[in-house]
Amino acid sequence: MSRAELLSPEGLRIDGRRPAELRKITSTTCVLSQADGSAYLEHGNTKVLAAVYGPREARHRALVLHDRAILNVELNVAPFSTGERRRRSKNDKRLLEMASFVKQTFEPVVIATLYPRSQIDIYLQVIQHDGGTLQACINATTMALIDAGIAMTDYVCACTAGWVEREAAIDLNYMEESSDTSEVTIAMLPKSSKITLTQMESRLHVDKLEEVFRLAGEGCKQMYEVMDKTIRDRAEDLARKMAV
Amino acid sequence: MPSLISPAERDYILKGIECNIRADGRQRPDYREVILETGVISQTSGSARVRLAGGTDVLVSVKADIGPVLVDPETGEGADKGQIICNVECAPSASQQFEGRGADELNNELTQMMTRFLSHNTTSLTSTPSNTTPSSTTSSHNSNGAGGINLSKLCIIPGEQCWILYVDALVLDYGGNLVDAVFMGTRAAIFDTRIPKTEVQDLGDGNFDFEVLDDAEDTEIVEGREDMPICVTLNKIGARHIVDASPLEELCTEAKLVVAVNRSGELCGLQKGHDGGIEPSLLLEMIQFGKTLGQTLIKQLDAKIKAEADADMVKRQNGQPVVKLGFFAQ
């Protein structure tokens, strides 16, 4: 099996990016009519749709907490999202694990004590998968929660990073993920630079860890700029419409 | 879908429909505006996105894969035919009641409807009632089979390999009238589908080998796609019937009738839902109305698809990039 050259001699990756370069990010909020908040995010070819319903009455009375809201995350991957068509069942372990990662990431950030005895539902739909699904899900969820008007202490920005051949690189695409490179996903609160999620599969030499983490942190800051701009543009747009 | 409706709201809608004025100002036979875009998903053989002005948003993708032929053990048929496998999924983001297992029943109903109208087996037809919604179904026998699509053309090596078209529909947002949107999206996606050409070599001794030609320019369309049916859903409210119901109107529906019709006006399928009854004379009137409306819709849909394809062609000839708006067209 021939191994694709992930890093060219000039230092360019498969898709022509430099190692510390993010893919093209496009995002928009308020795309669904039924959800309280929604966002659509594209990291290059990875496309994720996030919908937030809530705070609303909890489905299962047994799970209700008297002093805070509970978070419920569901992740769905479309059968046509990867090159090979594959139908994933709702109970697929990988998907459940990713959903629980998203839940863990947002539990400390959402000010749940403002909404006692209620439930906040986050539904994620992966429409196209080209690497970096977890980071796209977290970023889309942040924007959808803001669009729904749910109080949070800060944005949550996520970025993947890894060691591609001889350099640390951020925002890995599908080819880079599926080959022998290590990959770390980091979710960070940009204002305080605190990390709320770190997830890594594969092996990474401890000497390289610092470099990879540093690069991922910078990637998160770049993500924050992009997401903030989208949210502010939308807020200005709404304010303008209301003022008339 | 709001699961509750107040008696006052119900009365308002009922009385309004009597006077031919619906809650959003439409008349009884009026359809909402349809926004259609094809070729929105890469890595698929064909795709389309249909939006009804009111919220319903459906994404349909068609993937052509190569697989073994499916031979019916009883009749021995199918050795020289391709297959179409349909699947409909309602994303939990579409509505409050689709979370967890809430959408399973609806998914199943839509999937079965699509399978029946597009690629039915002639043996397993006739009155297969679904579990909870009392409904009765019939499918007319289309001489081509598979909703007009020529399955024989999809066969590569008879008895061994064929093209399998996987049609996956994803409902992203719910604003009423899912069935029509799903079928319109499917028709558009099949129109957009391009299947690579195959070259079959005869190795002798009855052995065949084939090669898929990787030329992006030289691909085949799905033959028979013009004869694919679309559905028109008619909702009976009071003594009248409406088309393209909004979520609140769907809650007031006593009986629902789905009429599948193709461009020649042939009836390709019929399904009744909900627990109300329809008088036979009204039933015939509704079917007739659905047929005429369906044919008009097919014409409009085809015109839209053609206009989009022409615009893309012009852009390509001028060297401009063809940008698919997708989610950014609000």
Coordinates of C-alpha atoms in Angstrom, one line a residue:
Chain A
M1 CA 0.0 0.0 0.0
S2 CA 1.6 3.2 -1.0
R3 CA 1.8 5.9 1.6
A4 CA 0.7 9.3 0.6
E5 CA 3.2 12.0 1.2
L6 CA 1.6 14.1 4.0
L7 CA 4.2 16.8 4.1
S8 CA 6.0 17.8 0.9
P9 CA 9.7 18.8 0.9
E10 CA 8.7 22.4 0.7
G11 CA 6.6 22.1 3.9
L12 CA 3.1 22.0 2.3
R13 CA 0.5 19.5 3.3
I14 CA -1.7 17.4 1.1
D15 CA -4.2 20.1 0.5
G16 CA -1.6 22.8 0.0
R17 CA -1.8 24.3 3.5
R18 CA 1.1 25.3 5.7
P19 CA 1.3 23.3 8.9
A20 CA 0.0 26.1 11.1
E21 CA -2.8 27.1 8.8
L22 CA -6.5 26.4 9.4
R23 CA -8.9 25.4 6.7
K24 CA -11.4 27.8 5.3
I25 CA -14.1 28.3 7.9
T26 CA -17.5 29.5 7.1
S27 CA -20.3 29.8 9.6
T28 CA -23.8 31.1 9.9
T29 CA -26.4 31.1 12.7
C30 CA -30.1 30.8 12.8
V31 CA -30.5 28.4 10.0
L32 CA -33.4 26.3 11.3
S33 CA -37.0 27.4 11.9
Q34 CA -38.0 25.1 14.8
A35 CA -34.9 25.2 17.0
D36 CA -34.4 27.9 19.6
G37 CA -30.9 28.3 18.3
S38 CA -29.0 26.8 15.4
A39 CA -25.6 27.2 13.7
Y40 CA -24.0 25.7 10.6
L41 CA -20.2 25.5 10.5
E42 CA -17.8 24.4 7.8
H43 CA -14.2 23.6 8.4
G44 CA -13.1 23.1 4.8
N45 CA -15.2 20.1 3.7
T46 CA -16.3 19.1 7.2
K47 CA -19.9 20.4 7.5
V48 CA -21.8 20.3 10.8
L49 CA -25.2 21.6 11.8
A50 CA -26.0 22.2 15.4
A51 CA -29.5 22.8 16.9
V52 CA -30.3 23.8 20.4
Y53 CA -33.7 23.4 22.1
G54 CA -34.1 24.9 25.5
P55 CA -34.2 25.5 28.2
R56 CA -37.4 23.5 28.3
E57 CA -39.2 21.0 30.4
A58 CA -37.2 17.9 31.0
R59 CA -38.2 14.8 29.2
H60 CA -37.4 12.4 32.0
R61 CA -38.6 13.5 35.4
A62 CA -36.1 11.2 37.1
L63 CA -33.1 13.1 35.7
V64 CA -34.3 16.5 36.7
L65 CA -32.0 18.5 39.0
H66 CA -33.6 20.9 41.4
D67 CA -31.0 23.7 41.1
R68 CA -29.6 23.5 37.6
A69 CA -30.4 22.5 34.0
I70 CA -29.3 19.2 32.5
L71 CA -27.5 19.0 29.2
N72 CA -28.5 16.4 26.6
V73 CA -26.3 16.0 23.5
E74 CA -27.2 13.8 20.5
L75 CA -24.8 13.3 17.6
N76 CA -26.0 12.0 14.2
V77 CA -23.8 11.3 11.2
A78 CA -25.5 11.2 7.8
P79 CA -24.9 8.1 5.7
F80 CA -23.6 10.1 2.8
S81 CA -21.1 12.1 5.0
T82 CA -18.0 10.0 4.1
G83 CA -16.7 8.8 0.8
E84 CA -18.1 5.3 1.5
R85 CA -21.8 5.2 2.3
R86 CA -22.3 3.8 5.7
R87 CA -25.4 3.9 7.9
R88 CA -24.5 4.3 11.5
S89 CA -27.0 3.2 14.2
K90 CA -28.0 5.6 16.9
N91 CA -26.2 3.6 19.5
D92 CA -22.9 3.5 17.7
K93 CA -20.3 3.6 20.5
R94 CA -18.1 6.2 18.7
L95 CA -20.9 8.6 18.3
L96 CA -22.1 8.2 21.9
E97 CA -18.6 8.8 23.1
M98 CA -18.3 12.0 21.0
A99 CA -21.6 13.2 22.2
S100 CA -20.5 12.7 25.8
F101 CA -17.3 14.6 25.1
V102 CA -19.3 17.5 23.9
K103 CA -21.5 17.3 27.0
Q104 CA -18.5 17.3 29.3
T105 CA -17.1 20.3 27.4
F106 CA -20.1 22.4 27.9
E107 CA -21.3 21.5 31.3
P108 CA -18.8 23.8 33.1
V109 CA -19.3 26.6 30.6
V110 CA -23.1 26.9 30.4
I111 CA -24.4 28.7 33.5
A112 CA -26.9 26.0 34.2
T113 CA -27.9 27.3 37.6
L114 CA -29.9 30.0 35.9
Y115 CA -32.3 27.4 34.5
P116 CA -33.3 25.0 37.4
R117 CA -35.4 21.9 36.7
S118 CA -35.1 22.2 32.9
Q119 CA -33.3 20.6 30.1
I120 CA -31.1 22.0 27.3
D121 CA -30.9 19.8 24.2
I122 CA -28.1 20.0 21.7
Y123 CA -28.5 18.1 18.5
L124 CA -25.6 17.8 16.2
Q125 CA -25.8 16.6 12.6
V126 CA -22.7 15.8 10.6
I127 CA -23.5 16.4 7.0
Q128 CA -20.0 15.9 5.6
H129 CA -17.0 14.4 7.3
D130 CA -13.5 15.4 6.2
G131 CA -11.6 15.2 9.5
G132 CA -12.0 17.3 12.7
T133 CA -15.6 16.3 13.4
L134 CA -15.3 16.8 17.2
Q135 CA -13.8 20.2 16.8
A136 CA -16.4 21.3 14.3
C137 CA -19.2 19.9 16.6
I138 CA -17.9 21.9 19.6
N139 CA -17.5 25.1 17.6
A140 CA -21.0 24.7 16.1
T141 CA -22.5 24.0 19.5
T142 CA -20.9 27.2 20.9
M143 CA -22.5 29.3 18.2
A144 CA -25.9 27.5 18.5
L145 CA -26.0 28.1 22.2
I146 CA -25.2 31.7 21.7
D147 CA -27.9 31.9 19.1
A148 CA -30.4 30.3 21.5
G149 CA -29.5 33.0 24.1
I150 CA -28.3 30.5 26.7
A151 CA -25.9 32.1 29.2
M152 CA -22.3 30.9 29.1
T153 CA -19.2 32.1 30.8
D154 CA -17.2 32.2 27.6
Y155 CA -17.0 30.9 24.0
V156 CA -15.6 27.3 23.6
C157 CA -13.3 27.1 20.7
A158 CA -11.9 23.7 19.6
C159 CA -9.0 22.8 17.3
T160 CA -7.3 19.6 16.4
A161 CA -3.5 19.4 16.1
G162 CA -1.1 16.6 15.4
W163 CA 2.4 15.7 14.4
V164 CA 2.5 15.3 10.6
E165 CA 5.8 13.6 9.6
R166 CA 8.3 16.2 10.9
E167 CA 6.2 19.2 12.0
A168 CA 3.3 20.0 14.2
A169 CA 0.2 20.9 12.2
I170 CA -3.3 22.0 13.1
D171 CA -6.8 21.3 11.7
L172 CA -6.1 17.8 10.3
N173 CA -8.2 16.6 7.4
Y174 CA -9.5 13.1 6.8
M175 CA -6.4 11.8 5.0
E176 CA -4.1 13.1 7.7
E177 CA -6.3 11.7 10.4
S178 CA -6.6 8.2 9.0
S179 CA -2.9 7.8 8.3
D180 CA -0.3 7.2 11.0
T181 CA -0.3 10.7 12.6
S182 CA -1.2 11.4 16.1
E183 CA -4.1 13.8 16.7
V184 CA -5.1 15.9 19.7
T185 CA -8.4 17.7 20.0
I186 CA -8.4 20.6 22.4
A187 CA -11.3 22.8 23.5
M188 CA -10.4 26.1 25.1
L189 CA -12.0 29.1 26.6
P190 CA -10.3 31.9 24.8
K191 CA -10.5 34.7 27.4
S192 CA -8.9 32.7 30.2
S193 CA -7.0 30.3 28.0
K194 CA -8.4 27.4 30.1
I195 CA -8.8 24.0 28.5
T196 CA -12.1 22.2 29.0
L197 CA -11.4 19.2 26.8
T198 CA -8.4 17.3 25.7
Q199 CA -8.7 14.2 23.7
M200 CA -6.0 12.2 22.0
E201 CA -5.9 8.9 20.2
S202 CA -2.6 7.4 19.0
R203 CA 0.8 7.9 20.3
L204 CA 2.7 11.1 20.6
H205 CA 6.2 11.5 22.0
V206 CA 6.2 13.6 25.2
D207 CA 8.9 15.9 23.8
K208 CA 6.6 17.0 21.0
L209 CA 3.6 17.4 23.2
E210 CA 4.3 21.0 24.2
E211 CA 4.7 22.2 20.6
V212 CA 1.5 20.5 19.5
F213 CA -0.5 21.9 22.4
R214 CA 0.9 25.4 21.8
L215 CA -0.1 25.2 18.2
A216 CA -3.5 23.9 19.1
G217 CA -4.0 26.8 21.5
E218 CA -3.1 29.3 18.7
G219 CA -5.6 27.5 16.4
C220 CA -8.3 27.9 19.0
K221 CA -7.6 31.6 19.3
Q222 CA -7.9 31.9 15.5
M223 CA -11.2 30.0 15.7
Y224 CA -12.4 32.5 18.3
E225 CA -11.8 35.4 16.0
V226 CA -13.8 33.8 13.2
M227 CA -16.7 32.7 15.4
D228 CA -16.9 36.0 17.2
K229 CA -17.1 37.9 14.0
T230 CA -20.0 35.8 12.7
I231 CA -21.9 36.3 16.0
R232 CA -21.3 40.0 16.1
D233 CA -22.3 40.5 12.5
R234 CA -25.5 38.7 13.1
A235 CA -26.2 40.7 16.3
E236 CA -25.6 44.0 14.4
D237 CA -27.9 42.8 11.6
L238 CA -30.6 42.0 14.1
A239 CA -30.1 45.3 16.0
R240 CA -30.4 47.2 12.7
K241 CA -33.6 45.4 11.8
M242 CA -35.1 46.1 15.2
A243 CA -34.1 49.8 15.2
V244 CA -36.2 50.4 12.1
Chain B
M1 CA -44.0 19.8 15.4
P2 CA -46.0 21.5 18.2
S3 CA -47.8 18.6 19.8
L4 CA -50.7 20.6 21.2
I5 CA -53.2 22.9 19.5
S6 CA -55.8 24.9 21.4
P7 CA -59.5 24.5 20.5
A8 CA -59.6 28.2 19.5
E9 CA -56.7 27.8 17.1
R10 CA -58.3 24.6 15.7
D11 CA -61.6 26.4 15.2
Y12 CA -59.8 29.3 13.5
I13 CA -58.1 27.1 11.0
L14 CA -61.2 25.1 10.4
K15 CA -63.4 28.1 9.7
G16 CA -60.7 29.7 7.6
I17 CA -60.4 26.7 5.4
E18 CA -64.2 26.7 4.9
C19 CA -63.8 30.3 3.5
N20 CA -60.8 29.4 1.4
I21 CA -58.4 31.4 3.6
R22 CA -55.6 29.6 5.3
A23 CA -53.7 30.8 8.4
D24 CA -50.8 32.1 6.3
G25 CA -53.0 33.7 3.7
R26 CA -52.9 31.0 1.1
Q27 CA -55.9 29.5 -0.6
R28 CA -56.7 25.8 -0.3
P29 CA -54.9 24.6 -3.4
D30 CA -51.9 26.8 -3.0
Y31 CA -48.4 25.4 -2.6
R32 CA -45.6 27.3 -0.8
E33 CA -42.6 28.4 -2.7
V34 CA -40.1 25.7 -3.3
I35 CA -36.4 26.5 -3.3
L36 CA -34.3 23.8 -5.0
E37 CA -30.6 23.3 -5.4
T38 CA -28.8 20.3 -6.8
G39 CA -25.2 19.1 -6.5
V40 CA -24.8 20.4 -2.9
I41 CA -22.9 17.4 -1.5
S42 CA -19.5 16.4 -2.9
Q43 CA -18.5 12.7 -2.9
T44 CA -22.0 11.7 -3.9
S45 CA -23.2 10.6 -7.4
G46 CA -26.1 13.2 -7.1
S47 CA -27.7 15.3 -4.5
A48 CA -30.4 17.9 -4.0
R49 CA -31.7 20.2 -1.3
V50 CA -35.4 21.2 -1.2
R51 CA -36.7 23.9 1.0
L52 CA -40.4 24.9 1.4
A53 CA -40.9 28.5 2.4
G54 CA -42.1 27.8 5.9
G55 CA -39.3 25.7 7.3
T56 CA -39.2 22.2 5.7
D57 CA -35.7 21.4 4.7
V58 CA -34.7 18.1 3.1
L59 CA -31.3 17.0 1.9
V60 CA -31.3 14.0 -0.5
S61 CA -28.2 12.2 -1.7
V62 CA -27.8 9.4 -4.2
K63 CA -24.7 7.2 -4.1
A64 CA -24.0 4.7 -6.8
D65 CA -22.2 1.6 -5.5
I66 CA -21.4 -1.7 -7.1
G67 CA -22.7 -4.8 -5.6
P68 CA -24.1 -8.2 -6.3
V69 CA -27.4 -8.6 -7.9
L70 CA -30.4 -9.5 -5.8
V71 CA -32.3 -12.5 -7.2
D72 CA -35.8 -13.1 -5.9
P73 CA -35.7 -16.8 -4.8
E74 CA -39.3 -17.4 -5.8
T75 CA -39.6 -15.8 -9.2
G76 CA -35.9 -15.9 -10.2
E77 CA -36.2 -12.3 -11.3
G78 CA -33.7 -9.6 -10.7
A79 CA -30.6 -11.2 -12.1
D80 CA -30.4 -8.6 -14.8
K81 CA -31.5 -5.6 -12.8
G82 CA -29.8 -3.0 -10.6
Q83 CA -31.3 -2.0 -7.3
I84 CA -32.5 1.1 -5.6
I85 CA -32.3 1.2 -1.8
C86 CA -34.0 4.1 0.0
N87 CA -33.6 5.4 3.5
V88 CA -35.2 8.4 5.1
E89 CA -34.0 9.9 8.4
C90 CA -35.4 12.8 10.4
A91 CA -32.7 14.6 12.2
P92 CA -33.5 15.4 15.8
S93 CA -32.7 19.0 15.0
A94 CA -35.8 19.1 12.9
S95 CA -38.4 19.2 15.6
Q96 CA -38.8 18.8 19.4
Q97 CA -40.4 15.4 19.1
F98 CA -37.7 13.8 17.0
E99 CA -35.2 13.3 19.8
G100 CA -34.0 9.9 20.8
R101 CA -36.3 7.3 19.4
G102 CA -39.1 9.8 18.7
A103 CA -38.5 9.9 14.9
D104 CA -38.2 6.1 14.4
E105 CA -41.9 5.6 13.5
L106 CA -41.9 8.5 11.0
N107 CA -38.5 7.4 9.5
N108 CA -39.9 3.9 9.0
E109 CA -43.1 5.2 7.4
L110 CA -41.3 7.5 5.0
T111 CA -38.7 4.9 4.1
Q112 CA -41.4 2.3 3.4
M113 CA -43.3 4.8 1.3
M114 CA -40.3 5.6 -0.7
T115 CA -39.3 2.0 -1.2
R116 CA -42.8 1.2 -2.3
F117 CA -43.2 4.0 -4.8
L118 CA -39.8 3.8 -6.2
S119 CA -38.6 0.3 -6.2
H120 CA -41.4 -2.0 -5.2
N121 CA -41.3 -5.7 -5.4
T122 CA -44.4 -6.9 -7.0
T123 CA -44.8 -9.8 -4.6
S124 CA -44.8 -8.0 -1.3
L125 CA -47.5 -5.4 -2.2
T126 CA -51.2 -5.0 -1.3
S127 CA -52.5 -3.9 2.1
T128 CA -49.5 -3.8 4.3
P129 CA -50.9 -1.7 7.1
S130 CA -48.4 0.1 9.3
N131 CA -48.7 -0.6 13.0
T132 CA -50.4 2.3 14.6
T133 CA -51.7 4.7 12.0
P134 CA -54.6 3.0 10.4
S135 CA -53.8 3.4 6.7
S136 CA -54.3 1.4 3.6
T137 CA -51.9 1.3 0.7
T138 CA -52.1 0.3 -2.9
S139 CA -49.5 0.5 -5.6
S140 CA -50.2 0.3 -9.2
H141 CA -48.1 -1.9 -11.4
N142 CA -45.6 0.2 -13.3
S143 CA -44.4 -1.8 -16.4
N144 CA -40.9 -0.5 -16.0
G145 CA -40.8 -1.2 -12.3
A146 CA -39.0 1.0 -9.8
G147 CA -41.0 4.1 -10.3
G148 CA -40.1 4.5 -13.9
I149 CA -36.3 4.1 -13.5
N150 CA -34.9 1.6 -15.9
L151 CA -33.3 -1.0 -13.6
S152 CA -32.0 -3.1 -16.5
K153 CA -29.7 -0.3 -17.5
L154 CA -28.1 -0.4 -14.1
C155 CA -27.0 -4.0 -14.5
I156 CA -23.3 -4.5 -15.3
I157 CA -22.8 -8.2 -15.5
P158 CA -26.1 -10.1 -15.6
G159 CA -26.4 -12.5 -12.7
E160 CA -23.4 -11.0 -10.9
Q161 CA -22.7 -7.3 -10.5
C162 CA -25.0 -4.3 -10.8
W163 CA -25.2 -0.7 -9.7
I164 CA -27.0 -0.1 -6.5
L165 CA -28.3 3.3 -6.0
Y166 CA -28.5 4.3 -2.3
V167 CA -31.0 7.1 -1.9
D168 CA -30.6 8.8 1.5
A169 CA -32.9 11.5 2.5
L170 CA -32.2 13.6 5.6
V171 CA -34.9 15.9 7.0
L172 CA -33.1 18.8 8.6
D173 CA -36.0 21.1 9.5
Y174 CA -39.7 20.5 9.9
G175 CA -42.3 22.9 8.6
G176 CA -45.0 20.6 7.5
N177 CA -45.5 18.5 4.4
L178 CA -42.4 16.2 4.7
V179 CA -43.5 13.6 2.2
D180 CA -43.8 16.0 -0.8
A181 CA -40.5 17.6 0.0
V182 CA -38.7 14.2 0.3
F183 CA -40.0 13.0 -3.1
M184 CA -39.3 16.3 -4.8
G185 CA -35.7 16.2 -3.4
T186 CA -35.4 12.6 -4.5
R187 CA -36.5 13.4 -8.1
A188 CA -34.1 16.3 -8.2
A189 CA -31.2 14.2 -6.8
I190 CA -31.8 11.4 -9.3
F191 CA -31.8 14.0 -12.1
D192 CA -28.5 15.2 -10.8
T193 CA -27.1 11.7 -10.5
R194 CA -24.3 10.7 -12.9
I195 CA -23.2 7.1 -13.0
P196 CA -19.7 6.2 -14.3
K197 CA -19.5 4.2 -17.4
T198 CA -18.4 0.6 -17.2
E199 CA -16.5 -1.5 -19.7
V200 CA -17.3 -5.2 -19.7
Q201 CA -14.7 -7.6 -21.0
D202 CA -15.5 -11.2 -22.0
L203 CA -12.9 -13.5 -20.6
G204 CA -14.5 -16.4 -22.2
D205 CA -16.0 -19.5 -20.5
G206 CA -18.9 -17.3 -19.3
N207 CA -16.6 -15.2 -17.2
F208 CA -16.8 -11.5 -17.4
D209 CA -14.7 -8.8 -16.0
F210 CA -15.5 -5.1 -15.9
E211 CA -13.8 -1.9 -15.3
V212 CA -15.2 1.4 -14.1
L213 CA -14.1 4.3 -16.4
D214 CA -13.0 7.1 -14.2
D215 CA -13.8 9.9 -16.5
A216 CA -15.7 12.7 -14.7
E217 CA -16.9 14.2 -18.0
D218 CA -18.1 10.9 -19.5
T219 CA -20.9 9.7 -17.3
E220 CA -24.3 8.4 -17.7
I221 CA -27.6 9.7 -16.4
V222 CA -30.1 7.5 -14.7
E223 CA -32.4 6.3 -17.5
G224 CA -36.1 6.7 -16.9
R225 CA -35.7 9.5 -14.4
E226 CA -38.3 11.6 -16.1
D227 CA -40.9 9.0 -15.2
M228 CA -40.2 9.1 -11.5
P229 CA -43.3 10.0 -9.5
I230 CA -43.7 12.7 -7.0
C231 CA -46.2 12.9 -4.2
V232 CA -48.9 15.3 -3.4
T233 CA -50.3 15.2 0.2
L234 CA -53.9 16.2 0.6
N235 CA -55.2 16.9 4.1
K236 CA -58.9 16.7 4.8
I237 CA -60.0 19.3 7.3
G238 CA -63.7 19.7 7.9
A239 CA -65.4 19.1 4.6
R240 CA -62.6 20.5 2.5
H241 CA -59.1 19.5 1.5
I242 CA -55.9 21.4 1.4
V243 CA -52.4 20.8 0.0
D244 CA -49.0 21.5 1.6
A245 CA -50.1 21.8 5.2
S246 CA -48.2 23.7 7.8
P247 CA -47.5 22.0 11.1
L248 CA -50.6 23.5 12.8
E249 CA -52.8 22.5 9.9
E250 CA -51.4 19.0 10.1
L251 CA -52.6 18.8 13.7
C252 CA -56.1 19.7 12.6
T253 CA -56.1 17.1 9.9
E254 CA -58.8 14.4 10.0
A255 CA -57.6 12.3 7.1
K256 CA -54.5 12.5 5.0
L257 CA -54.1 11.2 1.5
V258 CA -50.8 10.9 -0.3
V259 CA -51.1 10.6 -4.1
A260 CA -48.0 9.6 -6.1
V261 CA -48.3 10.6 -9.7
N262 CA -45.8 10.7 -12.6
R263 CA -45.6 13.1 -15.5
S264 CA -48.0 11.2 -17.7
G265 CA -50.7 11.5 -15.1
E266 CA -50.5 7.9 -14.1
L267 CA -51.2 7.0 -10.5
C268 CA -48.1 5.4 -9.0
G269 CA -49.2 5.1 -5.4
L270 CA -51.8 6.0 -2.9
Q271 CA -51.8 6.0 0.9
K272 CA -54.3 7.2 3.4
G273 CA -53.3 8.2 6.9
H274 CA -54.8 9.5 10.1
D275 CA -57.9 8.1 11.7
G276 CA -60.7 10.0 10.0
G277 CA -62.8 8.7 7.1
I278 CA -63.2 10.0 3.6
E279 CA -66.4 9.7 1.6
P280 CA -65.9 7.8 -1.6
S281 CA -66.9 10.8 -3.8
L282 CA -64.6 13.1 -2.0
L283 CA -61.9 10.5 -2.3
L284 CA -62.1 10.4 -6.1
E285 CA -62.2 14.2 -6.2
M286 CA -59.1 14.4 -4.1
I287 CA -57.2 11.9 -6.2
Q288 CA -58.2 13.7 -9.3
F289 CA -57.0 17.0 -7.8
G290 CA -53.8 15.5 -6.6
K291 CA -53.1 14.1 -10.0
T292 CA -53.5 17.4 -11.8
L293 CA -51.5 19.3 -9.2
G294 CA -48.8 16.7 -9.3
Q295 CA -48.4 17.0 -13.0
T296 CA -48.1 20.8 -12.7
L297 CA -45.6 20.4 -9.9
I298 CA -43.5 18.0 -12.0
K299 CA -43.4 20.5 -14.8
Q300 CA -42.3 23.3 -12.5
L301 CA -39.7 21.1 -10.8
D302 CA -38.2 20.1 -14.1
A303 CA -38.1 23.7 -15.3
K304 CA -36.3 24.7 -12.1
I305 CA -33.8 21.9 -12.5
K306 CA -33.2 22.7 -16.1
A307 CA -32.8 26.4 -15.4
E308 CA -30.2 25.6 -12.7
A309 CA -28.3 23.3 -15.0
D310 CA -28.3 25.9 -17.8
A311 CA -27.1 28.6 -15.5
D312 CA -24.3 26.3 -14.3
M313 CA -23.3 25.6 -17.9
V314 CA -23.2 29.3 -18.7
K315 CA -21.0 29.9 -15.7
R316 CA -18.6 27.1 -16.7
Q317 CA -18.3 28.4 -20.2
N318 CA -17.5 31.8 -19.0
G319 CA -14.8 30.4 -16.7
Q320 CA -16.6 31.5 -13.6
P321 CA -16.6 29.2 -10.6
V322 CA -19.9 27.4 -9.8
V323 CA -20.6 28.1 -6.2
K324 CA -23.3 26.1 -4.5
L325 CA -25.1 28.3 -2.0
G326 CA -26.2 25.4 0.2
F327 CA -26.9 26.7 3.7
F328 CA -25.9 30.2 3.1
A329 CA -28.9 31.0 0.8
Q330 CA -31.4 32.3 3.3

